[in-house]
Amino acid sequence: MEPEVRVLRAAGGFGRARRLLVAASWLPCVALGLALGSEPLLTALPGHHCRPDPSLLPPALRALSGSALLDASVPRLGPARARSPCLLLRYSEPTPRAPPNGTRSCTRGWHYALPAAGLLRSPVTEWNLVCEDGWKVPLEQTSHLLGWLLGCVILGMGCDRFGRRVVFLASLVLATGLGAGEALAASFPALLALRLLHGGALAGASLALYVARLELCDPPHRLAFSMGAGLFSVVGTLLLPGLALLAQDWRLLQGLSALATGLLLLFWGFPALFPESPCWLLATGQLGQARKILWHFAEASGVDPENSPEEESSLVTELDMLSAGSPQPQHHWVLELRHTRITWRNGLILGFSSLVGGGIRASFLQRLAPRESAFYGPYFLGAGLEVAAIVFLLLTVDRWGRRLVLLLSTLVVGLASLLLLSGVQYLPGWTLLFLSVLGLLASRAVSILSSLFGAEVFPTVIRGSGLGLVLAAEFLGQAAAPLADMQGRRGFFLQHVVFTSFAILALLCVLLLPESRGRGLPQSLEDSDRLRRSPLLRGRPCQDHLPLLPPSYCQA
């Protein structure tokens, strides 16, 4: 048994103190879910058309009003005869019966069908991010995802250098200030920059909270408490449309989101609710700080730190054994993965599967909600499938193992995507709908499980930066959809083909992963390199019994 594991067991194990801290870490996920779910509301595109300009009409038509004025000014397009969102009719002759001979762009702005996603005022309507400026909406979405990506990478390294608690509090301070700054943004470029920085701060808070929670749990409870945090995050996502209906202004909504993160800072700023991870302190040799936290854990769990049963050592004894050589604190960087034999490969595979899970999701959503004006359907469907994916993982992952469930989920993603690509012209509509929902559910499961798997195979000394890279790959995949929107979705089919090919390739890569179910978290790079690939199915006997040959044992 590793010395760090013996120390944590001597401090009461996963006793009352650690259980309460892990359960308390669920509540910040609601506020972080509010902040994460705000992006679809802020960029929801309402129905719109040009405001009529009577000066462009013949003199005899300028006295029209209401629907007659709209019919004379705005053309109707397509079989549905819907009003054009970006064009006005152009007349060349002043006679009243002269037909229009062309179209031109809007001259007096747009009329919007409000509320959009519960908001009477949004960045789209305030700065008219439609038609010629419609590309600015996916630019803002890409900027926000880029902020999350950079936050995961940079602040993930900060978690390993300065600690989980320091990064969590610093990220909350930044998120509160930047969220308030978004509510006061005076121009679209200012909002663009603030959304990028705000996304990075939220990523740092989420990552530090995730890692600290995982390191407080023992192996049998890691899955349940991690999935519980995911459910609380979905609660925040579901509450957001209701807040939007109450606020009706995007600036007020952002102010409420900043207030929520500020309240997190007020309560979770106390060490009693969010102490530094003792697992990280022990792994980096900071025994003085670890002693204070573990002493509190032992007393809160009803364990005497100085005395223990005869068959076990006391907390004081275990800590004295660890500090016998007067170790100096040692910090590690993610670049040290280059010197590992297996850990870098495991991280690369999990990052690749996370990229697939995040990138292919937009392809399934496009099949479910092809209309640009749809909001509530895809929004609540995504939240519902998130809950379904979490429940599925809770029921299967500890029973079948991380690797097998990840393999099956990736297989479902690949098959559903292949069938959608090849059978879109031949399969009935209900089949396409079923495949889209199934693929979306499986892609959610792949993303969630890749994050948990990555946190379990990376060692404590670089767990923040390792998990940050896995999450950054997921946000990189999600950024592919708004980038395609900037090009008018001309590359959407090719994007679907690429991610489908990646899903098939990921199937082969997942087979190379080790199984982390029931194992303690690796502390050092050497420990993580000992996580070897085990048999996928454990039902076969490990010893043959041929009567005339000596017994041979299988190698796990």
Coordinates of C-alpha atoms in Angstrom, one line a residue:
M1 CA 0.0 0.0 0.0
E2 CA 1.3 3.5 -0.9
P3 CA 2.4 5.7 2.0
E4 CA -0.1 8.4 1.0
V5 CA -2.9 5.9 1.0
R6 CA -2.0 4.7 4.5
V7 CA -1.9 8.3 5.7
L8 CA -5.4 9.0 4.4
R9 CA -6.7 5.8 5.9
A10 CA -5.2 6.7 9.3
A11 CA -7.0 10.1 9.1
G12 CA -10.3 8.4 9.1
G13 CA -10.6 7.2 5.5
F14 CA -13.6 8.4 3.6
G15 CA -15.3 9.4 6.8
R16 CA -17.8 12.0 7.8
A17 CA -15.6 15.0 7.2
R18 CA -14.6 14.1 3.7
R19 CA -18.2 13.0 2.8
L20 CA -19.6 16.4 3.8
L21 CA -16.9 18.3 1.9
V22 CA -17.5 16.3 -1.2
A23 CA -21.3 16.7 -1.0
A24 CA -20.8 20.4 -0.4
S25 CA -18.8 20.7 -3.6
W26 CA -21.9 19.9 -5.5
L27 CA -23.5 23.2 -4.8
P28 CA -21.0 25.4 -6.7
C29 CA -21.8 23.3 -9.8
V30 CA -25.3 24.9 -9.9
A31 CA -23.7 28.4 -10.3
L32 CA -21.2 27.1 -12.8
G33 CA -24.0 25.4 -14.7
L34 CA -25.8 28.8 -14.9
A35 CA -22.7 30.4 -16.3
L36 CA -21.9 27.6 -18.8
G37 CA -25.5 27.5 -20.1
S38 CA -25.7 31.2 -20.8
E39 CA -24.1 30.9 -24.2
P40 CA -27.1 29.5 -26.1
L41 CA -29.4 32.2 -24.6
L42 CA -27.1 35.1 -25.4
T43 CA -26.6 34.0 -29.1
A44 CA -30.2 32.8 -29.8
L45 CA -31.3 34.1 -33.2
P46 CA -34.8 35.5 -33.2
G47 CA -37.0 35.6 -36.2
H48 CA -36.5 38.9 -38.0
H49 CA -37.1 40.9 -41.1
C50 CA -36.2 44.3 -42.4
R51 CA -38.1 47.4 -41.1
P52 CA -40.0 48.9 -44.0
D53 CA -38.5 52.1 -45.5
P54 CA -41.4 54.1 -47.1
S55 CA -38.8 56.4 -48.8
L56 CA -37.9 53.5 -51.1
L57 CA -41.5 52.9 -52.2
P58 CA -43.4 54.7 -55.0
P59 CA -45.2 57.8 -53.8
A60 CA -48.6 56.1 -54.1
L61 CA -47.5 53.3 -51.7
R62 CA -45.9 55.3 -49.0
A63 CA -49.2 55.9 -47.1
L64 CA -49.6 52.1 -46.5
S65 CA -49.3 50.7 -43.0
G66 CA -49.4 47.4 -41.1
S67 CA -49.3 44.2 -43.1
A68 CA -49.9 46.0 -46.4
L69 CA -46.7 48.1 -45.9
L70 CA -44.8 44.9 -45.1
D71 CA -46.1 43.1 -48.2
A72 CA -45.1 46.1 -50.4
S73 CA -41.6 46.4 -48.8
V74 CA -40.4 42.9 -47.8
P75 CA -40.2 40.0 -50.3
R76 CA -41.4 36.5 -49.5
L77 CA -39.1 33.6 -50.3
G78 CA -39.4 29.8 -50.6
P79 CA -42.3 27.5 -50.8
A80 CA -43.4 28.6 -47.3
R81 CA -43.6 32.2 -48.5
A82 CA -41.8 33.5 -45.4
R83 CA -40.6 37.1 -45.3
S84 CA -37.0 37.6 -46.3
P85 CA -34.9 38.3 -43.2
C86 CA -32.3 40.5 -45.0
L87 CA -33.8 42.1 -48.1
L88 CA -36.2 44.9 -49.1
L89 CA -38.0 45.2 -52.4
R90 CA -36.7 47.7 -54.9
Y91 CA -38.8 49.8 -57.3
S92 CA -37.5 51.5 -60.3
E93 CA -40.7 53.3 -61.5
P94 CA -42.8 55.7 -59.5
T95 CA -46.1 54.5 -60.9
P96 CA -48.4 52.8 -58.3
R97 CA -48.9 49.6 -60.3
A98 CA -45.2 49.2 -61.2
P99 CA -43.9 45.8 -59.9
P100 CA -40.6 45.6 -58.0
N101 CA -37.6 44.9 -60.2
G102 CA -35.2 43.7 -57.6
T103 CA -34.1 43.7 -53.9
R104 CA -31.6 45.5 -51.8
S105 CA -30.3 45.3 -48.2
C106 CA -32.0 46.7 -45.2
T107 CA -31.8 50.4 -44.6
R108 CA -33.6 51.0 -41.3
G109 CA -32.6 48.0 -39.2
W110 CA -34.7 44.9 -38.4
H111 CA -37.8 44.0 -36.6
Y112 CA -37.3 41.0 -34.2
A113 CA -39.8 38.4 -33.1
L114 CA -39.3 38.8 -29.3
P115 CA -38.8 37.4 -26.8
A116 CA -36.0 35.1 -28.0
A117 CA -35.0 32.5 -25.5
G118 CA -37.0 34.5 -22.9
L119 CA -35.0 37.7 -23.5
L120 CA -36.5 40.9 -24.9
R121 CA -33.0 42.2 -25.3
S122 CA -29.9 40.2 -26.3
P123 CA -26.5 41.0 -27.9
V124 CA -28.0 39.9 -31.2
T125 CA -30.8 42.4 -31.1
E126 CA -28.7 45.2 -29.4
W127 CA -26.0 45.2 -32.0
N128 CA -28.0 43.7 -34.9
L129 CA -25.8 40.6 -35.4
V130 CA -27.8 39.3 -38.3
C131 CA -27.5 39.2 -42.1
E132 CA -24.2 40.8 -43.1
D133 CA -23.0 40.8 -39.5
G134 CA -24.4 37.3 -38.7
W135 CA -20.9 35.9 -38.8
K136 CA -20.2 37.7 -35.5
V137 CA -22.4 35.3 -33.6
P138 CA -20.3 32.2 -34.3
L139 CA -17.2 34.3 -33.8
E140 CA -18.5 35.1 -30.3
Q141 CA -19.3 31.4 -29.7
T142 CA -15.8 30.4 -30.9
S143 CA -14.2 33.0 -28.7
H144 CA -16.0 31.7 -25.6
L145 CA -15.0 28.1 -26.3
L146 CA -11.5 29.3 -26.9
G147 CA -11.5 30.9 -23.5
W148 CA -12.6 27.6 -21.9
L149 CA -9.9 25.8 -23.9
L150 CA -7.1 28.1 -22.7
G151 CA -8.5 28.2 -19.2
C152 CA -8.3 24.4 -19.0
V153 CA -4.7 24.3 -20.2
I154 CA -3.3 27.3 -18.3
L155 CA -5.2 27.1 -15.1
G156 CA -4.8 23.3 -15.1
M157 CA -1.1 23.8 -14.9
G158 CA -1.8 26.3 -12.1
C159 CA -3.6 23.6 -10.1
D160 CA -0.5 21.5 -10.1
R161 CA 1.8 24.4 -9.3
F162 CA -0.2 26.5 -6.7
G163 CA -2.8 24.1 -5.6
R164 CA -6.5 23.4 -6.2
R165 CA -7.8 25.8 -3.7
V166 CA -5.8 28.8 -4.9
V167 CA -6.8 28.3 -8.5
F168 CA -10.5 27.8 -7.5
L169 CA -10.6 31.0 -5.5
A170 CA -8.6 33.1 -8.1
S171 CA -10.9 31.8 -10.9
L172 CA -14.0 32.8 -8.9
V173 CA -12.6 36.3 -8.4
L174 CA -11.9 36.6 -12.1
A175 CA -15.2 35.1 -13.1
T176 CA -17.2 37.5 -10.8
G177 CA -15.4 40.6 -12.1
L178 CA -15.5 39.5 -15.8
G179 CA -19.1 38.5 -15.5
A180 CA -20.0 42.0 -14.2
G181 CA -17.9 43.5 -16.9
E182 CA -19.9 41.6 -19.6
A183 CA -23.1 43.1 -18.2
L184 CA -21.6 46.6 -18.7
A185 CA -20.0 46.0 -22.1
A186 CA -20.4 49.0 -24.4
S187 CA -19.5 47.4 -27.7
F188 CA -19.4 44.0 -29.4
P189 CA -15.5 43.9 -29.5
A190 CA -15.5 44.5 -25.7
L191 CA -18.0 41.7 -25.2
L192 CA -15.9 39.4 -27.4
A193 CA -12.8 39.9 -25.3
L194 CA -14.7 39.6 -22.0
R195 CA -16.4 36.4 -23.1
L196 CA -13.0 34.9 -23.9
L197 CA -11.6 35.8 -20.5
H198 CA -14.8 34.8 -18.6
G199 CA -14.7 31.4 -20.2
G200 CA -11.2 30.9 -19.1
A201 CA -12.0 31.8 -15.5
L202 CA -15.0 29.5 -15.4
A203 CA -12.9 26.7 -16.8
G204 CA -10.3 27.1 -14.1
A205 CA -13.0 27.1 -11.3
S206 CA -14.7 24.0 -12.8
L207 CA -11.4 22.1 -13.3
A208 CA -10.1 22.8 -9.8
L209 CA -13.4 21.8 -8.2
Y210 CA -13.5 18.6 -10.2
V211 CA -10.0 17.5 -9.3
A212 CA -10.3 18.5 -5.6
R213 CA -13.5 16.5 -5.3
L214 CA -12.1 13.4 -7.0
E215 CA -9.0 13.4 -4.7
L216 CA -11.2 13.5 -1.6
C217 CA -13.1 10.4 -2.6
D218 CA -12.0 6.8 -2.2
P219 CA -12.2 4.4 -5.2
P220 CA -15.7 3.0 -4.4
H221 CA -17.3 6.5 -4.3
R222 CA -15.5 8.4 -7.0
L223 CA -18.0 7.6 -9.7
A224 CA -21.1 8.4 -7.7
F225 CA -19.9 11.7 -6.3
S226 CA -18.5 12.8 -9.7
M227 CA -21.8 12.0 -11.5
G228 CA -23.7 13.7 -8.7
A229 CA -21.8 16.9 -9.4
G230 CA -22.8 16.6 -13.1
L231 CA -26.5 16.4 -12.1
F232 CA -26.2 19.6 -10.1
S233 CA -24.6 21.3 -13.1
V234 CA -27.6 20.2 -15.2
V235 CA -29.9 21.8 -12.5
G236 CA -28.1 25.1 -13.1
T237 CA -28.6 24.7 -16.8
L238 CA -32.3 24.0 -16.4
L239 CA -32.8 27.0 -14.1
L240 CA -31.3 29.5 -16.6
P241 CA -34.3 29.8 -19.0
G242 CA -36.5 30.6 -16.0
L243 CA -34.1 33.3 -14.9
A244 CA -34.0 34.7 -18.5
L245 CA -37.8 34.9 -18.4
L246 CA -37.6 36.9 -15.2
A247 CA -34.7 39.1 -16.2
Q248 CA -35.8 39.7 -19.9
D249 CA -32.5 41.6 -20.5
W250 CA -29.2 39.9 -21.2
R251 CA -27.3 42.4 -19.1
L252 CA -29.4 41.7 -16.0
L253 CA -29.0 38.0 -16.7
Q254 CA -25.2 38.3 -16.8
G255 CA -25.3 40.4 -13.6
L256 CA -27.2 37.6 -11.8
S257 CA -24.7 35.0 -13.0
A258 CA -21.9 37.2 -11.7
L259 CA -23.7 37.5 -8.4
A260 CA -24.0 33.7 -8.2
T261 CA -20.2 33.2 -8.6
G262 CA -19.6 36.0 -6.1
L263 CA -21.7 34.2 -3.5
L264 CA -19.6 31.1 -4.2
L265 CA -16.6 33.1 -3.3
L266 CA -18.2 34.4 -0.2
F267 CA -19.0 30.9 1.2
W268 CA -16.5 28.6 -0.4
G269 CA -13.7 31.0 0.3
F270 CA -13.5 29.6 3.8
P271 CA -11.0 26.7 4.2
A272 CA -13.6 24.8 6.2
L273 CA -15.8 24.3 3.1
F274 CA -13.0 24.0 0.5
P275 CA -9.6 23.0 2.0
E276 CA -6.5 22.3 -0.1
S277 CA -6.4 18.8 -1.4
P278 CA -4.4 16.7 1.1
C279 CA -3.7 14.2 -1.7
W280 CA -1.9 16.9 -3.7
L281 CA -0.1 18.2 -0.6
L282 CA 1.2 14.7 0.3
A283 CA 2.3 14.0 -3.3
T284 CA 4.2 17.3 -3.6
G285 CA 5.9 16.9 -0.2
Q286 CA 4.1 19.7 1.7
L287 CA 3.6 17.7 4.8
G288 CA 3.2 20.7 7.2
Q289 CA -0.1 21.9 5.5
A290 CA -1.2 18.3 5.0
R291 CA -0.8 17.6 8.7
K292 CA -3.2 20.3 9.7
I293 CA -5.9 19.2 7.3
L294 CA -5.6 15.5 8.0
W295 CA -5.7 16.2 11.7
H296 CA -9.0 18.0 11.3
F297 CA -10.3 15.1 9.1
A298 CA -9.4 12.5 11.8
E299 CA -11.0 14.5 14.6
A300 CA -14.2 15.1 12.6
S301 CA -14.4 11.4 11.8
G302 CA -14.0 10.3 15.4
V303 CA -10.5 9.0 15.0
D304 CA -7.7 9.7 17.5
P305 CA -4.8 11.0 15.5
E306 CA -2.2 9.9 18.1
N307 CA -3.6 6.5 19.0
S308 CA -4.8 3.7 16.8
P309 CA -5.7 0.0 16.9
E310 CA -2.9 -2.4 17.2
E311 CA -3.1 -3.6 13.6
E312 CA -2.9 -0.1 12.2
S313 CA -0.5 2.9 12.6
S314 CA -1.8 6.2 13.9
L315 CA -1.9 9.3 11.8
V316 CA 1.1 10.8 13.7
T317 CA 3.1 7.7 13.0
E318 CA 2.4 7.6 9.3
L319 CA 3.2 11.3 8.9
D320 CA 6.5 10.9 10.8
M321 CA 7.4 8.1 8.5
L322 CA 6.7 10.3 5.5
S323 CA 8.7 13.2 6.8
A324 CA 11.7 11.1 8.0
G325 CA 13.9 12.3 5.2
S326 CA 12.8 15.9 5.5
P327 CA 11.6 16.0 1.9
Q328 CA 11.4 19.3 0.1
P329 CA 8.2 20.3 -1.8
Q330 CA 8.5 19.2 -5.4
H331 CA 6.3 20.4 -8.2
H332 CA 6.0 18.9 -11.7
W333 CA 5.0 20.2 -15.1
V334 CA 3.0 18.5 -17.7
L335 CA 6.0 18.4 -20.1
E336 CA 7.4 15.7 -17.9
L337 CA 4.9 13.4 -19.7
R338 CA 7.5 13.1 -22.4
H339 CA 9.6 10.9 -20.2
T340 CA 6.9 8.5 -19.4
R341 CA 6.3 5.3 -21.2
I342 CA 2.5 4.8 -20.9
T343 CA 0.9 7.9 -19.3
W344 CA 1.4 10.1 -22.3
R345 CA -0.3 7.5 -24.5
N346 CA -3.2 7.2 -22.1
G347 CA -3.7 10.9 -22.1
L348 CA -3.5 11.2 -25.8
I349 CA -6.1 8.5 -26.3
L350 CA -8.5 10.1 -23.8
G351 CA -8.0 13.5 -25.3
F352 CA -8.8 12.0 -28.7
S353 CA -12.0 10.4 -27.5
S354 CA -13.0 13.7 -25.8
L355 CA -12.4 15.5 -29.1
V356 CA -14.7 13.1 -30.9
G357 CA -17.4 13.3 -28.2
G358 CA -17.4 17.1 -28.2
G359 CA -17.0 17.6 -32.0
I360 CA -19.6 15.1 -33.3
R361 CA -22.4 16.4 -31.1
A362 CA -23.2 19.2 -33.4
S363 CA -23.8 16.8 -36.3
F364 CA -26.5 15.0 -34.3
L365 CA -28.1 18.2 -33.1
Q366 CA -28.3 19.5 -36.6
R367 CA -30.4 16.5 -37.6
L368 CA -32.7 17.1 -34.6
A369 CA -33.2 20.8 -35.0
P370 CA -32.4 21.9 -38.5
R371 CA -34.3 25.2 -38.1
E372 CA -32.1 28.1 -36.9
S373 CA -34.9 29.6 -34.8
A374 CA -35.4 26.6 -32.6
F375 CA -34.1 27.1 -29.1
Y376 CA -36.0 25.4 -26.3
G377 CA -36.2 22.0 -28.0
P378 CA -32.4 21.5 -28.5
Y379 CA -31.7 23.2 -25.2
F380 CA -33.9 21.0 -23.0
L381 CA -33.1 17.9 -25.1
G382 CA -29.4 18.4 -24.5
A383 CA -30.0 18.8 -20.7
G384 CA -32.2 15.7 -20.6
L385 CA -29.7 13.6 -22.5
E386 CA -27.0 14.8 -20.1
V387 CA -29.0 13.4 -17.2
A388 CA -29.7 10.2 -19.2
A389 CA -25.9 9.8 -19.9
I390 CA -25.1 10.3 -16.2
V391 CA -27.6 7.8 -15.1
F392 CA -26.4 5.3 -17.7
L393 CA -22.8 5.7 -16.5
L394 CA -23.8 5.3 -12.9
L395 CA -25.5 2.0 -13.7
T396 CA -22.8 0.5 -15.9
V397 CA -19.3 2.0 -15.2
D398 CA -18.6 0.4 -11.8
R399 CA -20.1 -2.9 -13.0
W400 CA -18.5 -3.3 -16.4
G401 CA -15.5 -1.0 -16.1
R402 CA -14.4 2.3 -17.5
R403 CA -12.8 1.0 -20.6
L404 CA -15.6 -1.3 -21.7
V405 CA -18.3 1.4 -21.3
L406 CA -16.1 3.9 -23.1
L407 CA -15.6 1.4 -25.9
L408 CA -19.3 0.7 -26.2
S409 CA -20.3 4.4 -26.2
T410 CA -17.7 5.2 -28.9
L411 CA -19.0 2.2 -30.9
V412 CA -22.6 3.6 -30.7
V413 CA -21.4 7.1 -31.7
G414 CA -19.6 5.7 -34.7
L415 CA -22.4 3.4 -35.9
A416 CA -25.1 6.1 -35.5
S417 CA -23.0 8.6 -37.4
L418 CA -22.3 6.2 -40.2
L419 CA -25.9 5.3 -40.6
L420 CA -26.9 8.9 -40.7
L421 CA -24.3 9.7 -43.3
S422 CA -25.2 6.7 -45.5
G423 CA -29.0 6.4 -45.0
V424 CA -30.2 9.9 -44.8
Q425 CA -32.0 9.5 -48.2
Y426 CA -33.3 6.0 -47.6
L427 CA -34.3 5.7 -43.9
P428 CA -37.6 6.9 -42.6
G429 CA -37.8 10.0 -40.5
W430 CA -38.4 8.2 -37.1
T431 CA -35.2 6.2 -37.7
L432 CA -33.1 9.3 -38.3
L433 CA -34.6 10.8 -35.2
F434 CA -33.8 7.8 -33.1
L435 CA -30.2 7.6 -34.4
S436 CA -29.7 11.2 -33.7
V437 CA -30.9 11.0 -30.1
L438 CA -28.9 7.8 -29.6
G439 CA -25.8 9.3 -31.0
L440 CA -26.2 12.4 -29.0
L441 CA -26.6 10.4 -25.8
A442 CA -23.6 8.3 -26.5
S443 CA -21.4 11.3 -27.4
R444 CA -22.4 12.8 -24.0
A445 CA -21.4 9.6 -22.3
V446 CA -18.0 9.6 -24.1
S447 CA -17.2 13.1 -23.0
I448 CA -18.2 12.6 -19.4
L449 CA -16.4 9.3 -19.1
S450 CA -13.3 10.6 -20.8
S451 CA -13.0 13.3 -18.2
L452 CA -13.4 10.8 -15.3
F453 CA -11.1 8.3 -16.9
G454 CA -8.4 11.0 -17.5
A455 CA -8.6 12.2 -13.9
E456 CA -8.0 8.6 -12.7
V457 CA -5.1 7.7 -14.9
F458 CA -3.1 10.9 -14.6
P459 CA -0.9 11.1 -11.4
T460 CA -1.7 13.6 -8.7
V461 CA 1.4 15.7 -9.4
I462 CA 0.1 16.6 -12.9
R463 CA -3.6 15.7 -12.6
G464 CA -4.8 19.3 -13.1
S465 CA -2.8 19.9 -16.3
G466 CA -3.5 16.4 -17.6
L467 CA -7.2 16.6 -17.1
G468 CA -7.1 20.2 -18.5
L469 CA -5.7 18.9 -21.8
V470 CA -8.4 16.2 -22.0
L471 CA -11.1 18.8 -21.4
A472 CA -9.4 21.3 -23.8
A473 CA -9.7 18.7 -26.6
E474 CA -13.4 18.5 -26.0
F475 CA -13.8 22.3 -26.3
L476 CA -11.7 22.2 -29.4
G477 CA -14.1 19.7 -30.9
Q478 CA -17.1 21.8 -29.9
A479 CA -15.5 24.9 -31.6
A480 CA -15.7 23.1 -35.0
A481 CA -19.5 23.8 -35.2
P482 CA -19.4 27.6 -34.9
L483 CA -16.4 27.7 -37.2
A484 CA -18.5 25.9 -39.8
D485 CA -21.3 28.4 -39.2
M486 CA -19.0 31.3 -40.0
Q487 CA -18.6 29.7 -43.5
G488 CA -22.3 29.4 -44.0
R489 CA -22.2 25.7 -43.0
R490 CA -20.6 24.9 -46.3
G491 CA -18.2 22.5 -44.6
F492 CA -20.7 20.9 -42.3
F493 CA -20.9 17.6 -44.2
L494 CA -17.2 17.3 -44.4
Q495 CA -17.0 18.0 -40.7
H496 CA -19.4 15.2 -40.1
V497 CA -17.4 12.8 -42.2
V498 CA -14.2 13.7 -40.4
F499 CA -15.5 13.2 -36.9
T500 CA -17.2 9.9 -38.0
S501 CA -13.8 8.7 -39.1
F502 CA -12.3 9.8 -35.9
A503 CA -14.9 7.9 -33.9
I504 CA -14.0 4.7 -35.8
L505 CA -10.3 5.3 -35.1
A506 CA -11.0 6.0 -31.4
L507 CA -12.5 2.5 -31.1
L508 CA -9.1 0.9 -31.8
C509 CA -7.3 3.4 -29.5
V510 CA -9.6 2.8 -26.5
L511 CA -8.5 -0.9 -26.4
L512 CA -5.0 0.3 -25.4
L513 CA -6.3 2.0 -22.2
P514 CA -5.8 0.4 -18.7
E515 CA -8.7 -0.2 -16.4
S516 CA -8.9 2.2 -13.4
R517 CA -12.0 0.8 -11.7
G518 CA -11.5 0.2 -8.0
R519 CA -7.9 1.4 -8.1
G520 CA -6.3 4.1 -6.0
L521 CA -5.3 7.3 -7.7
P522 CA -1.7 7.3 -8.9
Q523 CA 0.4 9.8 -7.0
S524 CA 3.6 10.0 -9.1
L525 CA 4.5 9.6 -12.7
E526 CA 6.0 6.3 -11.9
D527 CA 2.8 5.1 -10.3
S528 CA 0.8 6.1 -13.4
D529 CA 3.2 4.2 -15.7
R530 CA 2.3 1.1 -13.8
L531 CA -1.3 1.2 -15.0
R532 CA -1.0 -1.5 -17.7
R533 CA -3.6 -2.7 -20.1
S534 CA -5.7 -5.5 -18.6
P535 CA -8.0 -8.0 -20.3
L536 CA -11.1 -6.5 -21.6
L537 CA -13.4 -9.3 -20.3
R538 CA -12.4 -10.8 -17.0
G539 CA -14.7 -13.8 -17.1
R540 CA -12.1 -16.3 -18.5
P541 CA -10.0 -18.3 -16.0
C542 CA -6.5 -17.1 -15.4
Q543 CA -5.0 -20.6 -15.1
D544 CA -5.2 -23.6 -17.5
H545 CA -5.5 -27.1 -16.1
L546 CA -4.0 -29.3 -18.8
P547 CA -3.2 -32.6 -16.9
L548 CA 0.2 -33.3 -18.4
L549 CA 1.6 -29.8 -18.4
P550 CA 2.6 -27.5 -15.6
P551 CA 0.1 -24.7 -14.8
S552 CA 0.6 -21.4 -16.5
Y553 CA -0.7 -18.1 -15.3
C554 CA -2.1 -15.3 -17.4
Q555 CA -0.5 -11.9 -17.4
A556 CA -2.9 -9.0 -16.6

